[in-house]
């Protein structure tokens, strides 16, 4: 048994198998079971195959444009890709240490890096860049199937504790806190943003441990004792007995009082906080986090999780019904499939975690996608609409159309809804009236919001797409991602315009882009007059806390000043000054206290 002393920031004592998360390296390290070993090794091999293909493509393109000499630069990387010291060695680490492939590849890079650093020859030393490039490519391709830390964290066992070098708000927002019992971090102090989160979620946490993420191995049994400010490695039976007694006395308070309490600003303005979810299973996390309802269910994830049988109306009906009953009396907003043709075609070929589900790829497409695609596949769309309308009897359903660029599409879609309802009526089914809304995520929809508002029951602003299409910045293209800027004056003006259009028609408007999960941006959105948001479940607790400290009248004054400012920099400075924060990137802590 070994004790690591830190700063307890949230009381309680829990035990669990450690999941290690190293943010600095952007690589998650976690334990894999024997049953998953084969899959993990296959994942590594697939990443190598993909990387090889990409490098050959790049080499071919460079050869055509710049000649064979330049192209030969990529030969070195192609050779390295087949070097026994790289992928086969990573596979060995996966097998021996039972760790995930991403982590094994990162280990190899560190080993290689150390060797290159010792080489005197500057030319050879620079080859480290090639290795880094190649490792980066392998890592990127490894993530293709799993996409985000969120998906990785989704695979955790019930009894896990998270050990991280640092837990940023965006990552904390991705954790399913119904599965992670507690956490410990190397960084941090009592004012650490994540400490606030831990207290509001009531998960035991110890921060400021300096090197816990290095000393603890994945899968190791650890105890986190928030009250005693310590993390215990390989606890004795006596310690585990104490943990068990504590657990008996403190049954998890699913939707504890403060979590159930609706969000309100310090000056008494009610703010509705809903959850964005991708899988029906996420409902538990949404409820636990205190979401009032589901503001965005990305139903296209069904395409990859119900065994590919999207044509099965009953199967869909059962899923929607389960969600509506599970969330009652809260409403569930189901967004109809938001995929494009390729993604739809690939759903049966690549069932779970197919490449298209990766965040980087989703949403960067602007062809036959979302509602446009549904309208060209009436058979598929009708199945979804009938399943939804049948389920509507079992709770508060709202149907939302994605990627709408004009009133024509909306009318056509509404006609299809009426048709589905008529079909069901002929079958003798009772169909209640279901509110129908659109996502405002294409600039054309935003600029015609006044026209759309007359023909829908609600709006949901999707800033993830709206920002990229408005600023002409592909959110997946790293070269321009710096320009992907939620605080751009154009974005703020568009949000105000849409809010006003909705207000004139007296329809509700919510905002469901990632922007809402960022506490500082959330305060500005409240200042811009929005009162409904939908966000990743993990972000809700912090949002409630932040809103409780905020005076909406003050934020409205700040927003008025900000709307007159010409640049992102000036807007950011004004916002930070108003909030008394050093930087947007810095974590959210209590007002006036400095961050670690
Ligand atoms: C959006 O575009 O803001 C949105 C919430 O949808 P998605 O990220 O699924 O495209
Ligand atoms: Mg979108």
Coordinates of C-alpha atoms in Angstrom, one line a residue, residues 341-562:
X341 CA -24.6 10.0 -48.7
X342 CA -21.2 8.5 -48.0
X343 CA -21.9 8.2 -44.3
X344 CA -25.2 6.6 -45.0
X345 CA -23.6 4.2 -47.4
X346 CA -20.9 3.3 -45.0
X347 CA -23.2 2.7 -42.0
X348 CA -23.6 -1.0 -42.8
X349 CA -20.0 -1.5 -43.9
X350 CA -18.5 0.1 -40.8
X351 CA -20.9 -0.5 -38.0
X352 CA -19.6 0.8 -34.7
X353 CA -17.4 3.8 -34.6
X354 CA -17.2 4.0 -38.4
X355 CA -14.9 6.7 -39.6
X356 CA -17.7 9.1 -40.3
X357 CA -18.6 9.3 -36.6
X358 CA -15.2 11.0 -35.9
X359 CA -15.9 14.6 -34.9
X360 CA -13.3 15.8 -37.3
X361 CA -15.1 14.4 -40.2
X362 CA -18.7 14.9 -39.2
X363 CA -20.0 18.2 -40.0
X364 CA -17.4 19.4 -42.4
X365 CA -19.5 18.3 -45.3
X366 CA -21.8 20.5 -47.3
X367 CA -23.4 18.3 -49.9
X368 CA -26.5 16.2 -49.8
X369 CA -26.6 16.1 -46.1
X370 CA -29.1 16.3 -43.2
X371 CA -32.7 17.2 -44.2
X372 CA -31.6 17.5 -47.8
X373 CA -30.7 13.9 -47.9
X374 CA -33.7 12.8 -45.9
X375 CA -35.9 14.5 -48.6
X376 CA -34.3 12.5 -51.3
X377 CA -34.7 9.2 -49.4
X378 CA -38.5 9.4 -48.6
X379 CA -38.6 5.7 -47.7
X380 CA -36.0 6.1 -45.0
X381 CA -37.3 9.4 -43.8
X382 CA -40.9 8.1 -43.5
X383 CA -39.7 5.2 -41.4
X384 CA -38.0 7.6 -39.0
X385 CA -41.0 10.0 -38.9
X386 CA -43.5 7.2 -38.3
X387 CA -41.3 5.7 -35.5
X388 CA -41.1 9.2 -33.9
X389 CA -44.7 10.0 -34.2
X390 CA -45.7 6.7 -32.7
X391 CA -43.3 7.2 -29.8
X392 CA -44.7 10.7 -29.2
X393 CA -47.6 9.4 -27.1
X394 CA -45.1 8.3 -24.5
X395 CA -43.5 11.7 -23.5
X396 CA -42.7 15.2 -24.7
X397 CA -41.2 14.8 -28.2
X398 CA -39.9 17.6 -30.4
X399 CA -38.8 16.8 -34.0
X400 CA -35.9 18.9 -35.3
X401 CA -34.6 19.1 -38.9
X402 CA -30.8 19.5 -39.5
X403 CA -29.0 21.4 -42.2
X404 CA -32.0 23.4 -43.4
X405 CA -31.1 26.2 -45.9
X406 CA -34.6 27.4 -46.9
X407 CA -38.3 27.5 -46.3
X408 CA -39.0 25.1 -49.3
X409 CA -37.1 22.3 -47.6
X410 CA -39.0 22.9 -44.4
X411 CA -42.4 22.9 -46.1
X412 CA -41.5 19.7 -47.9
X413 CA -40.4 18.1 -44.6
X414 CA -43.6 19.2 -42.9
X415 CA -45.6 17.6 -45.7
X416 CA -43.7 14.4 -45.0
X417 CA -44.5 14.6 -41.3
X418 CA -48.2 15.0 -42.2
X419 CA -48.0 12.1 -44.6
X420 CA -46.4 9.9 -41.9
X421 CA -49.1 11.0 -39.4
X422 CA -51.8 10.1 -42.0
X423 CA -50.3 6.7 -42.6
X424 CA -50.4 6.0 -38.9
X425 CA -53.9 7.3 -38.5
X426 CA -54.9 4.8 -41.3
X427 CA -53.3 2.1 -39.1
X428 CA -55.5 3.2 -36.3
X429 CA -52.7 4.8 -34.3
X430 CA -53.3 8.0 -32.2
X431 CA -50.8 10.7 -33.2
X432 CA -50.5 13.7 -30.9
X433 CA -49.4 17.0 -32.2
X434 CA -45.6 17.2 -32.1
X435 CA -43.6 20.5 -32.2
X436 CA -41.4 20.7 -35.2
X437 CA -38.3 22.9 -35.4
X438 CA -35.2 23.5 -37.4
X439 CA -31.5 23.9 -36.6
X440 CA -30.2 27.2 -37.6
X441 CA -26.7 26.2 -38.7
X442 CA -26.4 27.4 -42.3
X443 CA -26.1 31.2 -42.8
X444 CA -29.0 31.1 -45.2
X445 CA -31.2 29.8 -42.5
X446 CA -30.0 32.5 -40.1
X447 CA -30.7 35.3 -42.7
X448 CA -34.2 33.9 -43.3
X449 CA -34.9 33.2 -39.7
X450 CA -37.8 35.6 -39.7
X451 CA -39.4 33.7 -42.6
X452 CA -38.6 30.3 -41.1
X453 CA -39.9 31.4 -37.7
X454 CA -43.4 31.7 -39.1
X455 CA -43.5 28.1 -40.0
X456 CA -41.8 26.3 -37.1
X457 CA -42.5 25.7 -33.4
X458 CA -38.9 26.3 -32.3
X459 CA -35.3 27.1 -33.3
X460 CA -32.1 25.6 -32.2
X461 CA -28.9 27.4 -33.1
X462 CA -26.1 25.0 -34.1
X463 CA -23.0 27.1 -33.7
X464 CA -20.7 24.3 -34.6
X465 CA -21.7 24.4 -38.2
X466 CA -22.9 28.0 -38.2
X467 CA -19.4 29.2 -37.4
X468 CA -17.7 27.1 -40.0
X469 CA -20.1 28.1 -42.8
X470 CA -20.4 31.7 -41.8
X471 CA -16.6 32.2 -41.5
X472 CA -15.8 29.8 -44.4
X473 CA -13.5 27.8 -42.0
X474 CA -13.6 24.0 -42.2
X475 CA -13.6 22.9 -38.6
X476 CA -11.6 19.9 -39.5
X477 CA -8.8 21.7 -41.4
X478 CA -6.0 22.4 -39.0
X479 CA -4.5 25.1 -41.3
X480 CA -7.4 27.4 -40.8
X481 CA -8.8 26.2 -37.5
X482 CA -7.3 29.2 -35.8
X483 CA -9.9 31.3 -37.7
X484 CA -12.8 29.1 -36.3
X485 CA -13.8 31.8 -33.9
X486 CA -17.0 31.8 -31.9
X487 CA -16.3 35.4 -30.8
X488 CA -16.2 36.7 -34.3
X489 CA -18.5 39.8 -34.6
X490 CA -20.4 38.1 -37.4
X491 CA -21.3 35.2 -35.2
X492 CA -22.5 37.3 -32.4
X493 CA -24.6 39.4 -34.7
X494 CA -26.1 36.4 -36.3
X495 CA -27.0 35.0 -32.9
X496 CA -28.8 38.2 -32.0
X497 CA -30.6 38.3 -35.3
X498 CA -31.9 34.7 -34.9
X499 CA -32.9 35.4 -31.3
X500 CA -34.9 38.5 -32.4
X501 CA -36.6 36.6 -35.2
X502 CA -37.7 33.9 -32.8
X503 CA -38.9 36.5 -30.2
X504 CA -41.0 38.3 -32.8
X505 CA -42.8 35.1 -33.6
X506 CA -42.8 34.1 -29.9
X507 CA -41.1 30.8 -30.6
X508 CA -38.5 29.4 -28.2
X509 CA -34.9 29.4 -29.4
X510 CA -32.0 27.4 -27.8
X511 CA -28.3 27.1 -28.7
X512 CA -26.8 23.7 -28.8
X513 CA -23.3 24.2 -30.3
X514 CA -20.1 23.5 -28.3
X515 CA -19.9 27.2 -27.6
X516 CA -22.5 26.9 -24.8
X517 CA -20.3 24.4 -22.9
X518 CA -17.6 27.0 -22.4
X519 CA -18.5 28.9 -19.2
X520 CA -17.1 32.3 -20.4
X521 CA -18.9 32.1 -23.7
X522 CA -22.0 31.0 -22.0
X523 CA -22.1 34.2 -19.9
X524 CA -21.9 36.3 -23.1
X525 CA -24.7 34.3 -24.7
X526 CA -26.9 35.1 -21.7
X527 CA -25.9 38.7 -22.3
X528 CA -27.0 38.4 -25.9
X529 CA -30.4 37.4 -24.6
X530 CA -30.5 33.7 -24.9
X531 CA -32.0 31.7 -22.0
X532 CA -32.0 28.1 -23.4
X533 CA -29.0 26.0 -24.0
X534 CA -28.2 22.4 -24.7
X535 CA -24.8 21.0 -24.0
X536 CA -22.7 17.9 -23.2
X537 CA -24.1 16.5 -19.9
X538 CA -20.7 17.0 -18.2
X539 CA -20.8 20.7 -18.8
X540 CA -24.2 21.3 -17.1
X541 CA -23.0 21.4 -13.5
X542 CA -20.4 24.0 -14.1
X543 CA -22.8 26.0 -16.2
X544 CA -25.3 26.1 -13.3
X545 CA -22.6 27.2 -11.0
X546 CA -21.4 30.0 -13.3
X547 CA -24.9 31.2 -14.0
X548 CA -25.7 31.4 -10.3
X549 CA -22.8 33.9 -9.9
X550 CA -23.9 36.0 -12.9
X551 CA -26.1 39.0 -13.2
X552 CA -27.8 38.8 -16.5
X553 CA -28.5 42.6 -16.5
X554 CA -24.8 43.2 -16.2
X555 CA -24.0 40.8 -18.9
X556 CA -26.5 42.4 -21.2
X557 CA -24.7 45.7 -20.8
X558 CA -21.4 43.9 -21.5
X559 CA -22.9 42.3 -24.6
X560 CA -24.1 45.7 -25.8
X561 CA -20.6 47.0 -25.6
X562 CA -19.2 43.9 -27.2

